[in-house]
């Protein structure tokens, strides 16, 4: 059974960098599939942030591309997200998930709330 | 890359059918048979209920069905049950390894 688990600080100060990790069990992240990050501001809809494929190629939402970096650590079977220069608008529940090229997110983490506040 | 358009709300009585639309462009919904639908209950991660326009993952009741015509995809929930009350999101492949979500629809079972 594929399982994903997000981890990272729940509170980040404005202008700083948000950093999250997603630990994957039950499937090797280097064996195929895209591994993505999605966020959901409180009371709002879902937004695709970006994805990494085969632990190498990265793809980002154009609206966030200048501030986002996704990387993978195959030795730990996990992938990570960094969002720089955060503002209150980056406050959201952040999810990690697995998907094929079609984009169907079949396995999700439980999500982690990140609040941007001083 | 703009968000797909969904109605903010939909409703129906138990046993009835309800259809939720998801409108995009020829660059996303209309260009690929890669539309997915998700069900999200409060405080829980979304659950995949339809992929590749009309396919259901194992375990998803056949009361949920998907279709597409041109730039608009649709999710139909038949035989509405109380537990179907949730938020529903569509998503589509948008080319060049990018993906886009709809704004979400809150389904109320009356």
PDB file of C-alpha atoms in Angstrom:
ATOM      1  CA  UNK A   1       0.000   0.000   0.000  1.00  0.00           C
ATOM      2  CA  UNK A   2       1.422   3.361  -1.045  1.00  0.00           C
ATOM      3  CA  UNK A   3       1.528   5.908   1.768  1.00  0.00           C
ATOM      4  CA  UNK A   4       2.677   9.522   1.806  1.00  0.00           C
ATOM      5  CA  UNK A   5       3.387  11.665   4.867  1.00  0.00           C
ATOM      6  CA  UNK A   6       4.131  15.373   4.867  1.00  0.00           C
ATOM      7  CA  UNK A   7       6.351  16.953   7.506  1.00  0.00           C
ATOM      8  CA  UNK A   8       7.713  20.392   8.238  1.00  0.00           C
ATOM      9  CA  UNK A   9       7.167  23.577  10.280  1.00  0.00           C
ATOM     10  CA  UNK A  10       3.582  24.661  10.775  1.00  0.00           C
ATOM     11  CA  UNK A  11       4.520  28.321  11.145  1.00  0.00           C
ATOM     12  CA  UNK A  12       6.725  30.367   8.827  1.00  0.00           C
ATOM     13  CA  UNK A  13       7.503  34.083   9.036  1.00  0.00           C
ATOM     14  CA  UNK A  14       6.739  36.404   6.103  1.00  0.00           C
ATOM     15  CA  UNK A  15       9.594  36.736   3.577  1.00  0.00           C
ATOM     16  CA  UNK A  16      11.166  33.476   4.762  1.00  0.00           C
ATOM     17  CA  UNK A  17      11.259  30.095   2.997  1.00  0.00           C
ATOM     18  CA  UNK A  18       8.669  27.383   3.548  1.00  0.00           C
ATOM     19  CA  UNK A  19      10.170  23.899   3.526  1.00  0.00           C
ATOM     20  CA  UNK A  20       8.248  20.633   3.548  1.00  0.00           C
ATOM     21  CA  UNK A  21       9.133  17.000   2.980  1.00  0.00           C
ATOM     22  CA  UNK A  22       7.008  14.078   1.844  1.00  0.00           C
ATOM     23  CA  UNK A  23       8.083  10.595   2.921  1.00  0.00           C
ATOM     24  CA  UNK A  24       6.848   7.814   0.665  1.00  0.00           C
ATOM     25  CA  UNK A  25       6.437   4.176   1.662  1.00  0.00           C
ATOM     26  CA  UNK A  26       5.235   1.207  -0.351  1.00  0.00           C
ATOM     27  CA  UNK A  27       6.611   2.498  -3.665  1.00  0.00           C
ATOM     28  CA  UNK A  28       9.958   3.749  -4.893  1.00  0.00           C
ATOM     29  CA  UNK A  29       9.814   7.342  -6.117  1.00  0.00           C
ATOM     30  CA  UNK A  30      12.427   6.503  -8.742  1.00  0.00           C
ATOM     31  CA  UNK A  31      10.303   3.730 -10.249  1.00  0.00           C
ATOM     32  CA  UNK A  32       7.987   5.978 -12.187  1.00  0.00           C
ATOM     33  CA  UNK A  33       5.040   8.292 -11.626  1.00  0.00           C
ATOM     34  CA  UNK A  34       5.108  11.972 -10.928  1.00  0.00           C
ATOM     35  CA  UNK A  35       5.257  13.156  -7.320  1.00  0.00           C
ATOM     36  CA  UNK A  36       3.440  16.393  -6.755  1.00  0.00           C
ATOM     37  CA  UNK A  37       2.618  19.135  -4.307  1.00  0.00           C
ATOM     38  CA  UNK A  38      -0.858  20.643  -4.064  1.00  0.00           C
ATOM     39  CA  UNK A  39      -2.090  23.300  -1.669  1.00  0.00           C
ATOM     40  CA  UNK A  40      -5.455  24.478  -0.394  1.00  0.00           C
ATOM     41  CA  UNK A  41      -5.853  27.839   1.378  1.00  0.00           C
ATOM     42  CA  UNK A  42      -8.373  27.741   4.232  1.00  0.00           C
ATOM     43  CA  UNK A  43     -11.897  27.591   2.815  1.00  0.00           C
ATOM     44  CA  UNK A  44     -10.665  27.688  -0.784  1.00  0.00           C
ATOM     45  CA  UNK A  45      -9.949  25.313  -3.651  1.00  0.00           C
ATOM     46  CA  UNK A  46      -7.030  23.178  -4.697  1.00  0.00           C
ATOM     47  CA  UNK A  47      -3.975  24.533  -6.499  1.00  0.00           C
ATOM     48  CA  UNK A  48      -1.291  22.465  -8.204  1.00  0.00           C
ATOM     49  CA  UNK A  49       2.128  23.745  -7.130  1.00  0.00           C
ATOM     50  CA  UNK A  50       4.454  21.477  -9.045  1.00  0.00           C
ATOM     51  CA  UNK A  51       5.659  17.932  -9.617  1.00  0.00           C
ATOM     52  CA  UNK A  52       8.866  15.959  -9.979  1.00  0.00           C
ATOM     53  CA  UNK A  53       9.221  12.979 -12.306  1.00  0.00           C
ATOM     54  CA  UNK A  54      11.569  10.041 -11.901  1.00  0.00           C
ATOM     55  CA  UNK A  55      13.393  11.968  -9.187  1.00  0.00           C
ATOM     56  CA  UNK A  56      14.758  14.377 -11.748  1.00  0.00           C
ATOM     57  CA  UNK A  57      12.632  16.494 -14.046  1.00  0.00           C
ATOM     58  CA  UNK A  58      10.607  19.183 -12.339  1.00  0.00           C
ATOM     59  CA  UNK A  59       7.497  21.014 -13.484  1.00  0.00           C
ATOM     60  CA  UNK A  60       5.965  24.048 -11.817  1.00  0.00           C
ATOM     61  CA  UNK A  61       2.777  26.075 -11.871  1.00  0.00           C
ATOM     62  CA  UNK A  62       3.729  29.158 -13.905  1.00  0.00           C
ATOM     63  CA  UNK A  63       2.189  31.422 -11.280  1.00  0.00           C
ATOM     64  CA  UNK A  64       4.558  30.065  -8.604  1.00  0.00           C
ATOM     65  CA  UNK A  65       7.561  29.032 -10.666  1.00  0.00           C
ATOM     66  CA  UNK A  66       9.825  31.883  -9.585  1.00  0.00           C
ATOM     67  CA  UNK A  67       9.487  30.943  -5.896  1.00  0.00           C
ATOM     68  CA  UNK A  68       9.175  27.139  -5.912  1.00  0.00           C
ATOM     69  CA  UNK A  69      11.753  24.356  -5.888  1.00  0.00           C
ATOM     70  CA  UNK A  70      10.950  20.651  -5.754  1.00  0.00           C
ATOM     71  CA  UNK A  71      13.668  18.065  -5.218  1.00  0.00           C
ATOM     72  CA  UNK A  72      13.951  14.376  -4.397  1.00  0.00           C
ATOM     73  CA  UNK A  73      16.156  12.228  -2.176  1.00  0.00           C
ATOM     74  CA  UNK A  74      15.974   8.676  -3.475  1.00  0.00           C
ATOM     75  CA  UNK A  75      18.069   7.329  -0.592  1.00  0.00           C
ATOM     76  CA  UNK A  76      15.314   8.383   1.802  1.00  0.00           C
ATOM     77  CA  UNK A  77      12.508   7.795  -0.714  1.00  0.00           C
ATOM     78  CA  UNK A  78      11.178  11.275  -0.161  1.00  0.00           C
ATOM     79  CA  UNK A  79      10.690  14.502  -2.050  1.00  0.00           C
ATOM     80  CA  UNK A  80      10.630  18.075  -0.850  1.00  0.00           C
ATOM     81  CA  UNK A  81       9.111  21.475  -1.494  1.00  0.00           C
ATOM     82  CA  UNK A  82      10.568  24.923  -0.934  1.00  0.00           C
ATOM     83  CA  UNK A  83       8.616  28.130  -1.409  1.00  0.00           C
ATOM     84  CA  UNK A  84      10.634  31.298  -0.969  1.00  0.00           C
ATOM     85  CA  UNK A  85       9.581  34.821   0.007  1.00  0.00           C
ATOM     86  CA  UNK A  86       6.313  33.648   1.528  1.00  0.00           C
ATOM     87  CA  UNK A  87       3.419  35.939   2.375  1.00  0.00           C
ATOM     88  CA  UNK A  88       0.105  35.399   4.122  1.00  0.00           C
ATOM     89  CA  UNK A  89      -1.296  34.271   0.760  1.00  0.00           C
ATOM     90  CA  UNK A  90       0.853  31.147   1.044  1.00  0.00           C
ATOM     91  CA  UNK A  91      -1.021  30.043   4.165  1.00  0.00           C
ATOM     92  CA  UNK A  92      -2.614  26.736   3.216  1.00  0.00           C
ATOM     93  CA  UNK A  93      -2.861  23.021   3.792  1.00  0.00           C
ATOM     94  CA  UNK A  94      -0.082  21.502   1.721  1.00  0.00           C
ATOM     95  CA  UNK A  95      -0.566  18.026   0.294  1.00  0.00           C
ATOM     96  CA  UNK A  96       1.847  15.701  -1.435  1.00  0.00           C
ATOM     97  CA  UNK A  97       0.501  13.121  -3.867  1.00  0.00           C
ATOM     98  CA  UNK A  98       1.386  10.644  -6.592  1.00  0.00           C
ATOM     99  CA  UNK A  99       0.136  10.892 -10.162  1.00  0.00           C
ATOM    100  CA  UNK A 100       0.728   9.620 -13.679  1.00  0.00           C
ATOM    101  CA  UNK A 101       1.073  11.992 -16.635  1.00  0.00           C
ATOM    102  CA  UNK A 102      -2.709  12.194 -16.869  1.00  0.00           C
ATOM    103  CA  UNK A 103      -2.649  13.963 -13.528  1.00  0.00           C
ATOM    104  CA  UNK A 104      -4.976  11.674 -11.602  1.00  0.00           C
ATOM    105  CA  UNK A 105      -3.752  11.962  -8.022  1.00  0.00           C
ATOM    106  CA  UNK A 106      -4.290   8.453  -6.706  1.00  0.00           C
ATOM    107  CA  UNK A 107      -2.425   8.543  -3.402  1.00  0.00           C
ATOM    108  CA  UNK A 108      -2.357  11.570  -1.108  1.00  0.00           C
ATOM    109  CA  UNK A 109      -0.717  12.515   2.152  1.00  0.00           C
ATOM    110  CA  UNK A 110      -2.994  13.661   4.949  1.00  0.00           C
ATOM    111  CA  UNK A 111      -1.926  17.270   4.453  1.00  0.00           C
ATOM    112  CA  UNK A 112      -0.141  19.717   6.710  1.00  0.00           C
ATOM    113  CA  UNK A 113      -1.253  23.241   7.576  1.00  0.00           C
ATOM    114  CA  UNK A 114       1.376  25.908   7.098  1.00  0.00           C
ATOM    115  CA  UNK A 115       0.596  29.344   8.455  1.00  0.00           C
ATOM    116  CA  UNK A 116       2.592  32.389   7.385  1.00  0.00           C
ATOM    117  CA  UNK A 117       2.619  34.888  10.210  1.00  0.00           C
ATOM    118  CA  UNK A 118       5.074  36.934  12.230  1.00  0.00           C
TER     119      UNK A 118
ATOM    120  CA  UNK B   1      -3.022  28.581 -17.209  1.00  0.00           C
ATOM    121  CA  UNK B   2      -6.444  29.485 -15.767  1.00  0.00           C
ATOM    122  CA  UNK B   3      -8.478  27.446 -13.324  1.00  0.00           C
ATOM    123  CA  UNK B   4     -11.254  25.304 -14.753  1.00  0.00           C
ATOM    124  CA  UNK B   5     -14.781  26.636 -14.170  1.00  0.00           C
ATOM    125  CA  UNK B   6     -17.156  24.774 -11.880  1.00  0.00           C
ATOM    126  CA  UNK B   7     -20.461  25.937 -10.380  1.00  0.00           C
ATOM    127  CA  UNK B   8     -19.928  26.922  -6.730  1.00  0.00           C
ATOM    128  CA  UNK B   9     -22.802  24.762  -5.547  1.00  0.00           C
ATOM    129  CA  UNK B  10     -25.140  21.953  -6.513  1.00  0.00           C
ATOM    130  CA  UNK B  11     -27.855  20.117  -4.656  1.00  0.00           C
ATOM    131  CA  UNK B  12     -30.275  17.237  -4.864  1.00  0.00           C
ATOM    132  CA  UNK B  13     -32.528  15.072  -2.738  1.00  0.00           C
ATOM    133  CA  UNK B  14     -31.654  11.532  -1.681  1.00  0.00           C
ATOM    134  CA  UNK B  15     -32.124   9.132  -4.566  1.00  0.00           C
ATOM    135  CA  UNK B  16     -31.956  11.837  -7.209  1.00  0.00           C
ATOM    136  CA  UNK B  17     -29.174  12.475  -9.712  1.00  0.00           C
ATOM    137  CA  UNK B  18     -27.035  15.577  -9.901  1.00  0.00           C
ATOM    138  CA  UNK B  19     -24.515  16.654 -12.534  1.00  0.00           C
ATOM    139  CA  UNK B  20     -21.569  18.962 -11.944  1.00  0.00           C
ATOM    140  CA  UNK B  21     -19.877  20.650 -14.893  1.00  0.00           C
ATOM    141  CA  UNK B  22     -16.234  21.546 -15.392  1.00  0.00           C
ATOM    142  CA  UNK B  23     -15.441  23.914 -18.245  1.00  0.00           C
ATOM    143  CA  UNK B  24     -12.001  24.516 -19.627  1.00  0.00           C
ATOM    144  CA  UNK B  25     -10.476  25.202 -23.014  1.00  0.00           C
ATOM    145  CA  UNK B  26      -9.116  23.309 -25.972  1.00  0.00           C
ATOM    146  CA  UNK B  27      -5.714  23.514 -24.252  1.00  0.00           C
ATOM    147  CA  UNK B  28      -6.802  21.431 -21.289  1.00  0.00           C
ATOM    148  CA  UNK B  29     -10.189  19.691 -20.969  1.00  0.00           C
ATOM    149  CA  UNK B  30     -10.893  19.709 -24.693  1.00  0.00           C
ATOM    150  CA  UNK B  31      -7.408  18.714 -25.734  1.00  0.00           C
ATOM    151  CA  UNK B  32      -6.874  15.568 -23.693  1.00  0.00           C
ATOM    152  CA  UNK B  33      -8.915  12.724 -22.219  1.00  0.00           C
ATOM    153  CA  UNK B  34      -7.185  13.373 -18.924  1.00  0.00           C
ATOM    154  CA  UNK B  35      -9.927  14.788 -16.715  1.00  0.00           C
ATOM    155  CA  UNK B  36     -10.090  13.643 -13.100  1.00  0.00           C
ATOM    156  CA  UNK B  37     -12.652  14.224 -10.350  1.00  0.00           C
ATOM    157  CA  UNK B  38     -12.071  14.311  -6.598  1.00  0.00           C
ATOM    158  CA  UNK B  39     -14.389  14.150  -3.603  1.00  0.00           C
ATOM    159  CA  UNK B  40     -13.338  15.996  -0.455  1.00  0.00           C
ATOM    160  CA  UNK B  41     -15.035  15.810   2.907  1.00  0.00           C
ATOM    161  CA  UNK B  42     -14.203  18.493   5.503  1.00  0.00           C
ATOM    162  CA  UNK B  43     -10.762  18.186   7.018  1.00  0.00           C
ATOM    163  CA  UNK B  44      -9.763  15.202   4.858  1.00  0.00           C
ATOM    164  CA  UNK B  45      -7.517  14.908   1.819  1.00  0.00           C
ATOM    165  CA  UNK B  46      -9.326  14.692  -1.530  1.00  0.00           C
ATOM    166  CA  UNK B  47     -10.176  11.238  -2.878  1.00  0.00           C
ATOM    167  CA  UNK B  48      -9.904  10.310  -6.550  1.00  0.00           C
ATOM    168  CA  UNK B  49     -13.288   9.150  -7.855  1.00  0.00           C
ATOM    169  CA  UNK B  50     -12.941   9.484 -11.646  1.00  0.00           C
ATOM    170  CA  UNK B  51      -9.852   9.474 -13.865  1.00  0.00           C
ATOM    171  CA  UNK B  52      -9.297   9.741 -17.604  1.00  0.00           C
ATOM    172  CA  UNK B  53     -12.768  11.283 -18.035  1.00  0.00           C
ATOM    173  CA  UNK B  54     -14.882   8.268 -17.149  1.00  0.00           C
ATOM    174  CA  UNK B  55     -12.867   5.561 -15.389  1.00  0.00           C
ATOM    175  CA  UNK B  56     -13.536   4.676 -11.757  1.00  0.00           C
ATOM    176  CA  UNK B  57     -10.794   3.537  -9.372  1.00  0.00           C
ATOM    177  CA  UNK B  58     -11.399   0.301  -7.558  1.00  0.00           C
ATOM    178  CA  UNK B  59     -13.857   0.741  -4.710  1.00  0.00           C
ATOM    179  CA  UNK B  60     -15.650   3.797  -6.077  1.00  0.00           C
ATOM    180  CA  UNK B  61     -19.385   3.120  -6.437  1.00  0.00           C
ATOM    181  CA  UNK B  62     -20.795   3.046  -9.957  1.00  0.00           C
ATOM    182  CA  UNK B  63     -23.186   5.794  -8.850  1.00  0.00           C
ATOM    183  CA  UNK B  64     -20.344   8.120  -9.848  1.00  0.00           C
ATOM    184  CA  UNK B  65     -19.833   8.581 -13.571  1.00  0.00           C
ATOM    185  CA  UNK B  66     -17.912  10.986 -15.762  1.00  0.00           C
ATOM    186  CA  UNK B  67     -18.169  12.225 -19.322  1.00  0.00           C
ATOM    187  CA  UNK B  68     -16.835  14.941 -21.600  1.00  0.00           C
ATOM    188  CA  UNK B  69     -18.114  16.938 -24.535  1.00  0.00           C
ATOM    189  CA  UNK B  70     -15.818  19.449 -26.161  1.00  0.00           C
ATOM    190  CA  UNK B  71     -14.274  21.689 -23.524  1.00  0.00           C
ATOM    191  CA  UNK B  72     -16.707  20.662 -20.769  1.00  0.00           C
ATOM    192  CA  UNK B  73     -16.445  17.620 -18.536  1.00  0.00           C
ATOM    193  CA  UNK B  74     -19.216  16.439 -16.253  1.00  0.00           C
ATOM    194  CA  UNK B  75     -19.550  14.367 -13.108  1.00  0.00           C
ATOM    195  CA  UNK B  76     -22.904  12.705 -12.445  1.00  0.00           C
ATOM    196  CA  UNK B  77     -23.828  11.322  -9.062  1.00  0.00           C
ATOM    197  CA  UNK B  78     -26.835   9.025  -9.287  1.00  0.00           C
ATOM    198  CA  UNK B  79     -28.939   7.754  -6.419  1.00  0.00           C
ATOM    199  CA  UNK B  80     -27.726  10.525  -4.117  1.00  0.00           C
ATOM    200  CA  UNK B  81     -26.889   9.464  -0.594  1.00  0.00           C
ATOM    201  CA  UNK B  82     -26.246  11.561   2.492  1.00  0.00           C
ATOM    202  CA  UNK B  83     -22.558  10.649   2.465  1.00  0.00           C
ATOM    203  CA  UNK B  84     -22.168  12.161  -1.015  1.00  0.00           C
ATOM    204  CA  UNK B  85     -22.409  15.618   0.544  1.00  0.00           C
ATOM    205  CA  UNK B  86     -18.906  16.982  -0.005  1.00  0.00           C
ATOM    206  CA  UNK B  87     -16.823  19.282  -2.153  1.00  0.00           C
ATOM    207  CA  UNK B  88     -16.010  18.057  -5.651  1.00  0.00           C
ATOM    208  CA  UNK B  89     -13.065  19.177  -7.761  1.00  0.00           C
ATOM    209  CA  UNK B  90     -12.187  18.500 -11.364  1.00  0.00           C
ATOM    210  CA  UNK B  91      -8.700  18.628 -12.781  1.00  0.00           C
ATOM    211  CA  UNK B  92      -7.190  18.299 -16.227  1.00  0.00           C
ATOM    212  CA  UNK B  93      -3.855  17.848 -17.891  1.00  0.00           C
ATOM    213  CA  UNK B  94      -3.020  21.156 -19.566  1.00  0.00           C
ATOM    214  CA  UNK B  95      -0.080  20.146 -21.709  1.00  0.00           C
ATOM    215  CA  UNK B  96       3.679  20.570 -21.240  1.00  0.00           C
ATOM    216  CA  UNK B  97       3.590  18.652 -17.960  1.00  0.00           C
ATOM    217  CA  UNK B  98       1.193  21.024 -16.249  1.00  0.00           C
ATOM    218  CA  UNK B  99      -2.098  20.361 -14.543  1.00  0.00           C
ATOM    219  CA  UNK B 100      -4.986  22.589 -13.487  1.00  0.00           C
ATOM    220  CA  UNK B 101      -7.859  22.275 -11.010  1.00  0.00           C
ATOM    221  CA  UNK B 102     -11.383  23.595 -11.050  1.00  0.00           C
ATOM    222  CA  UNK B 103     -12.564  25.935  -8.331  1.00  0.00           C
ATOM    223  CA  UNK B 104     -14.678  23.268  -6.658  1.00  0.00           C
ATOM    224  CA  UNK B 105     -18.389  22.583  -6.215  1.00  0.00           C
ATOM    225  CA  UNK B 106     -20.111  22.116  -2.879  1.00  0.00           C
ATOM    226  CA  UNK B 107     -22.702  19.364  -3.208  1.00  0.00           C
ATOM    227  CA  UNK B 108     -25.559  19.489  -0.720  1.00  0.00           C
ATOM    228  CA  UNK B 109     -27.892  16.558  -0.193  1.00  0.00           C
ATOM    229  CA  UNK B 110     -31.224  18.075   0.773  1.00  0.00           C
TER     230      UNK B 110
END
